[in-house]
XYZ file of C-alpha atoms in Angstrom:
305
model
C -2.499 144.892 -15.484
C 0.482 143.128 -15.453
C 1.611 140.137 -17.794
C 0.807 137.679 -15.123
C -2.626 138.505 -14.677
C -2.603 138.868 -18.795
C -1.598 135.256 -18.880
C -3.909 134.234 -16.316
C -7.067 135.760 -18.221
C -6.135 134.257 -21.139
C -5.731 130.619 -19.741
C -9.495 130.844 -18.228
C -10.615 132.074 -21.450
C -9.520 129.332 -23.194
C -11.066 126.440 -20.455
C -14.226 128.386 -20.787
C -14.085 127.788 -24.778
C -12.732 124.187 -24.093
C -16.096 124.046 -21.888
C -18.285 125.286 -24.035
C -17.166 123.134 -26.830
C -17.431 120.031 -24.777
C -21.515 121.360 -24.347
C -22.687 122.373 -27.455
C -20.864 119.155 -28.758
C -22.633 116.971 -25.822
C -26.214 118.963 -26.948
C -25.650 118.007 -30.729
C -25.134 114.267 -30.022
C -28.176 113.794 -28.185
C -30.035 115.757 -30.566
C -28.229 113.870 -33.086
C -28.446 110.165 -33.217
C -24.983 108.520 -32.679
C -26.399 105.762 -35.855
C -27.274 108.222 -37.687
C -24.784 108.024 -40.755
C -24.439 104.368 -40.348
C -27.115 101.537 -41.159
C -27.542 99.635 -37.366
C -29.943 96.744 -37.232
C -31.448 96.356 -33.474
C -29.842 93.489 -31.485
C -31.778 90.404 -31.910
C -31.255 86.662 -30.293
C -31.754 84.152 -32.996
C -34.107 82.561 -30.254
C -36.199 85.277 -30.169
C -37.502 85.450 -34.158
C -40.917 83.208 -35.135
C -40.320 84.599 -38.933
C -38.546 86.329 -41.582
C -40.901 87.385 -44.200
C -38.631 88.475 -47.393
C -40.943 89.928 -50.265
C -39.618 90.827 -53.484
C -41.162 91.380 -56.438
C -42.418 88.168 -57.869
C -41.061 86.319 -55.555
C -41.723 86.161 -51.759
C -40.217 83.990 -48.697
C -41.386 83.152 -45.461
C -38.889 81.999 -43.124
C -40.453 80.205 -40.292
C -38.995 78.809 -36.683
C -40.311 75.977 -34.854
C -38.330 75.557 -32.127
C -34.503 75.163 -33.376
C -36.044 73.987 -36.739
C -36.327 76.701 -39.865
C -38.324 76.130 -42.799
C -38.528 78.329 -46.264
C -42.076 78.314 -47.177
C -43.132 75.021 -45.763
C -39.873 73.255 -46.700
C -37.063 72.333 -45.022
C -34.680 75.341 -44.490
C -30.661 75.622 -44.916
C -29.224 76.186 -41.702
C -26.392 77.643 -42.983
C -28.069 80.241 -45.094
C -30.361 80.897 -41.749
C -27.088 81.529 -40.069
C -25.860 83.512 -42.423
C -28.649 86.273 -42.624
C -28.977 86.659 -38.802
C -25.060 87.609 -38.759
C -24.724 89.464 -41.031
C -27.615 91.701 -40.358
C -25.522 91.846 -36.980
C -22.679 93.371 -38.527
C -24.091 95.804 -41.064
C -22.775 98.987 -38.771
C -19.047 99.132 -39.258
C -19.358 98.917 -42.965
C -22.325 101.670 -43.828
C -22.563 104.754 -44.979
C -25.274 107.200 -45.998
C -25.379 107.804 -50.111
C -29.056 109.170 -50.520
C -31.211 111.069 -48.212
C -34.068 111.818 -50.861
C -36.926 110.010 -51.943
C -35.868 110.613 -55.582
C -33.169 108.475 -55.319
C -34.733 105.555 -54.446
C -35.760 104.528 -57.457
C -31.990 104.493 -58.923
C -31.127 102.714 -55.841
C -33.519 99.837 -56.264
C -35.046 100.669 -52.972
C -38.535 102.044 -53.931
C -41.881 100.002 -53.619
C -41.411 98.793 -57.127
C -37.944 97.491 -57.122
C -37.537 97.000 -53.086
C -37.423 93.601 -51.693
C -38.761 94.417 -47.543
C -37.513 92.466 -45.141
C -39.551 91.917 -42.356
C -38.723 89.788 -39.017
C -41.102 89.210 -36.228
C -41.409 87.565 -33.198
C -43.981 87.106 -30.375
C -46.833 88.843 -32.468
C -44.154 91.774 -32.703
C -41.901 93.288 -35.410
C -38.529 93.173 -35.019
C -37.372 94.862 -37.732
C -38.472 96.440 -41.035
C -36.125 97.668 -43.923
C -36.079 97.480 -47.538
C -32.931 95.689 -49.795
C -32.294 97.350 -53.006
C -29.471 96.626 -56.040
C -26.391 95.267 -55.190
C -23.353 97.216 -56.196
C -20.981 96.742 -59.514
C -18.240 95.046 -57.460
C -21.345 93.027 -56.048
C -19.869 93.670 -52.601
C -22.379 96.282 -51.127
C -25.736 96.288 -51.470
C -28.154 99.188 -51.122
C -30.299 99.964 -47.550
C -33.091 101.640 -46.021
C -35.388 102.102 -43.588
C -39.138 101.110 -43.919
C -40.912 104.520 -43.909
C -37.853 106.228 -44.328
C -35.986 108.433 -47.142
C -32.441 108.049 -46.457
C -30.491 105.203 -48.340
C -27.483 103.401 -47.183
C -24.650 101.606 -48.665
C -24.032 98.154 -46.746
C -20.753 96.230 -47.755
C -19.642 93.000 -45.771
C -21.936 89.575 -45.618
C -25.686 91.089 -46.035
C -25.343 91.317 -49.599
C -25.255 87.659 -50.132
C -27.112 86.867 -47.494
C -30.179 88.755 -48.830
C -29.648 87.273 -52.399
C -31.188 84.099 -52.584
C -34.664 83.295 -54.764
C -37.289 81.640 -52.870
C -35.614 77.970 -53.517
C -32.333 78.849 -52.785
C -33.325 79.388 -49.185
C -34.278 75.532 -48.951
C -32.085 73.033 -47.420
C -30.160 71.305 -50.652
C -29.171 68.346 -48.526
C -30.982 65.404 -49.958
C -29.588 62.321 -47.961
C -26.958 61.705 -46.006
C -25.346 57.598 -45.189
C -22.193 57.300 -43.601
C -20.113 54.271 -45.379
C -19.814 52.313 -42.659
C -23.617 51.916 -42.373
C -23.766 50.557 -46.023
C -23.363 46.822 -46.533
C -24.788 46.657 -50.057
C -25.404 48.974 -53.031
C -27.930 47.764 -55.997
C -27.344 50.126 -59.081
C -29.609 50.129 -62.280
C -29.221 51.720 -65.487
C -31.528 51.566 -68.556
C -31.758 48.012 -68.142
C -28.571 46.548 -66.776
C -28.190 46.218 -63.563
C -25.476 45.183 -60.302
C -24.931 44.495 -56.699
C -21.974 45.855 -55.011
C -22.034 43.443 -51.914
C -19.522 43.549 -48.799
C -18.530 40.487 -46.936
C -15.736 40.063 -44.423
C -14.335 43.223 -45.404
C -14.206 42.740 -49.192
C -16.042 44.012 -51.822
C -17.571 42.030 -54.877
C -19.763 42.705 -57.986
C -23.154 40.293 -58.904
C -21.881 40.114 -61.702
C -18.098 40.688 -61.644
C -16.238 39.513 -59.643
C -13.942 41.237 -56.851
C -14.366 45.270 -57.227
C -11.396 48.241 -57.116
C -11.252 49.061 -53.172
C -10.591 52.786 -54.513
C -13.259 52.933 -56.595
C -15.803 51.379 -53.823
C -13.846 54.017 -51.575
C -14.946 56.668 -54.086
C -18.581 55.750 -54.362
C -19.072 55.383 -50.971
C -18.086 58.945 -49.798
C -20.524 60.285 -52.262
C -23.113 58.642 -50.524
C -22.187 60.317 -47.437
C -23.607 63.890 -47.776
C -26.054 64.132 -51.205
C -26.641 67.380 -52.124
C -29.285 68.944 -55.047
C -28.022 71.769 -57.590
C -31.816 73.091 -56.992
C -35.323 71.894 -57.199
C -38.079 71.168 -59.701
C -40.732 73.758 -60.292
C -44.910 72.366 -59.904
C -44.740 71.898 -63.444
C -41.399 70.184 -63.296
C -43.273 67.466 -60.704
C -45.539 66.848 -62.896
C -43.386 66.045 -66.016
C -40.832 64.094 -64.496
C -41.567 59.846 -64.965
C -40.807 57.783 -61.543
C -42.919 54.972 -62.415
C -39.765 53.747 -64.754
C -36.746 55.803 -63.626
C -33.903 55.822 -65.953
C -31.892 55.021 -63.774
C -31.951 53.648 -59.489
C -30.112 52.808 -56.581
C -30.819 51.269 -53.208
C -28.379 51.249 -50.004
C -28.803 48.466 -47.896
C -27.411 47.328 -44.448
C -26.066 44.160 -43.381
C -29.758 42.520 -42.795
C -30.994 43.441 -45.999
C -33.087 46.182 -44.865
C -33.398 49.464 -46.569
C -31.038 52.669 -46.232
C -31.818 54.819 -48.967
C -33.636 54.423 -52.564
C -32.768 56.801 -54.957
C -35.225 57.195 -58.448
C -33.663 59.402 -61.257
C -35.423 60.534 -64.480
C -33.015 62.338 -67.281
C -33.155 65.770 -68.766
C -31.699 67.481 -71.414
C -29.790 69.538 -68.594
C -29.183 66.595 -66.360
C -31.473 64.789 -63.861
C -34.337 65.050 -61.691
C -34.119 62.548 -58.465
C -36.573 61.735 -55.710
C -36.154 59.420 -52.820
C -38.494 56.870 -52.880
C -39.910 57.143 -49.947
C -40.034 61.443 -50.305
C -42.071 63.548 -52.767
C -39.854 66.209 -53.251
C -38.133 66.178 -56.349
C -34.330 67.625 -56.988
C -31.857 68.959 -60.041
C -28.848 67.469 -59.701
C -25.741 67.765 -62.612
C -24.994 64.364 -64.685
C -21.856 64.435 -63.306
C -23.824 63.865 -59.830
C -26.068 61.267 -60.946
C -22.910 59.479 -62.892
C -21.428 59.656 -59.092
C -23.952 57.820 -57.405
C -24.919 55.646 -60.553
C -21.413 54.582 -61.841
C -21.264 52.106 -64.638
C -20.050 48.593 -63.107
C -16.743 48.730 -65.376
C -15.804 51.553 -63.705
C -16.131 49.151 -60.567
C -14.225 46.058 -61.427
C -10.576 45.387 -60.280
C -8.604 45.013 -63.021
C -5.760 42.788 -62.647
């Protein structure tokens, strides 16, 4: 046999081994699935979800959709934390990998039926998806994956982490009132038991009593009526504590015709305030430094000359 033919044989060989490669590597991916080592959540459209039903332990949240509207166990919903959860749980793929594949280690994990917080998401009578949310990791940038029903245990990093920890409250839209400034034609502010009306007229703002007010100031008080937002909410028991009848401290937005914008009631805390619009029932926390925002002391007000 000459070298030719040698060389010849040998090249064939090696397409056949190139061949069967290719196979037996084709017949171990679809034996194999191609998510396997990586935590994939199905594709869902927002659109598509009714709820999110979030239960951990001594604490559970029902996301609900009506329409384009979300609410977080009967109250109004952030949109933003909504948002947030739904793309994340889009992205978990590219930044997943498996760290556990026995039961055993569940437990460390905070993944088990003890520790677990499952996450369930249906829509039109049907689930969507099912998995259970364990610890978060030391550098709080990963949190821990699985399954519902199954043993192996991921290790997400990217956006689901925060996403997934919020409390029951923290899922609740924060926003309690928004007025733009130009909307606002008088503000009447009581504290304890003085009181003062920040009135504008021809473009110029004056204090009952006073006198002409500080522009920047009014400038100042009037963007932090624009977008009023709670550092968190009062408990049942909080509710029931917390004295309206004679608030500590008040203010009312009014437009041009006298009419009602906004009526805010505060009642003070060791820790700060509790507020309520007077025309809601739910109650918010909000900081001193908040309620000292929207409440200013009328010196603070006055244009000094």
């Amino acid at each position: 046999m000459s070298a030719r033919q040698l060389a010849r044989i040998a090249i064939l060989f090696g397409v056949l081994l190139l061949l069967w490669g290719a196979a037996a590597l084709a017949r171990h991916r679809e034996s194999t699935p191609a998510t396997a080592d990586r935590f994939t959540f199905p594709p869902v459209a927002r659109n598509a979800v009714d709820s999110v039903h979030i239960d951990r332990p001594g604490d559970t949240t029902v996301l609900v959709r009506r329409d384009t509207v979300w609410t977080a166990n009967g109250h109004p919903s952030s949109t933003q934390a909504v948002s947030d959860l739904f793309t994340a749980l889009a992205d978990t793929a590219p930044a997943s990998e498996v760290v556990a594949e026995r039961r055993a280690s569940q437990t460390g994990l905070g993944l088990d039926s003890v520790g677990g917080t499952r996450v369930r998401i249906f829509g039109k009578g049907r689930s969507l998806g099912d998995f259970v949310a364990g610890h978060r990791t030391p550098d709080l940038g990963g949190i821990y994956l699985r399954r519902s029903g199954q043993e192996v245990s991921y290790l997400v990093r990217g956006g689901v982490a925060a996403a997934l920890d919020r409390s029951g409250s923290e899922w609740r839209d924060r926003r309690i009132a928004a007025v733009p400034a130009e909307s606002i034609a008088a503000i009447e502010v009581s504290r304890g038991a003085h009181a003062y009306t920040l009135r504008r007229s021809a473009g110029h703002w004056s204090l009952a009593p006073g006198g002409a007010a500080d522009s920047g100031a009014v400038a100042a008080l009037l963007g932090g009526y624009r977008t009023i937002e709670a550092a968190g909410f009062a408990s049942a028991a909080q509710v029931d504590s917390a004295h309206f009848e004679h608030p500590d401290r008040r203010v009312r937005l009014l437009r041009g015709d006298g009419t009602p914008l906004l009526g805010l009631l505060f009642d003070s805390t060791a820790a700060g305030f509790w507020l309520r619009p007077d025309t809601a029932k739910t109650v918010y926390k909000v900081e001193s430094w908040t309620a000292d925002h929207l409440t200013p002391p009328d010196s603070t007000l006055r244009r000094h000359h």
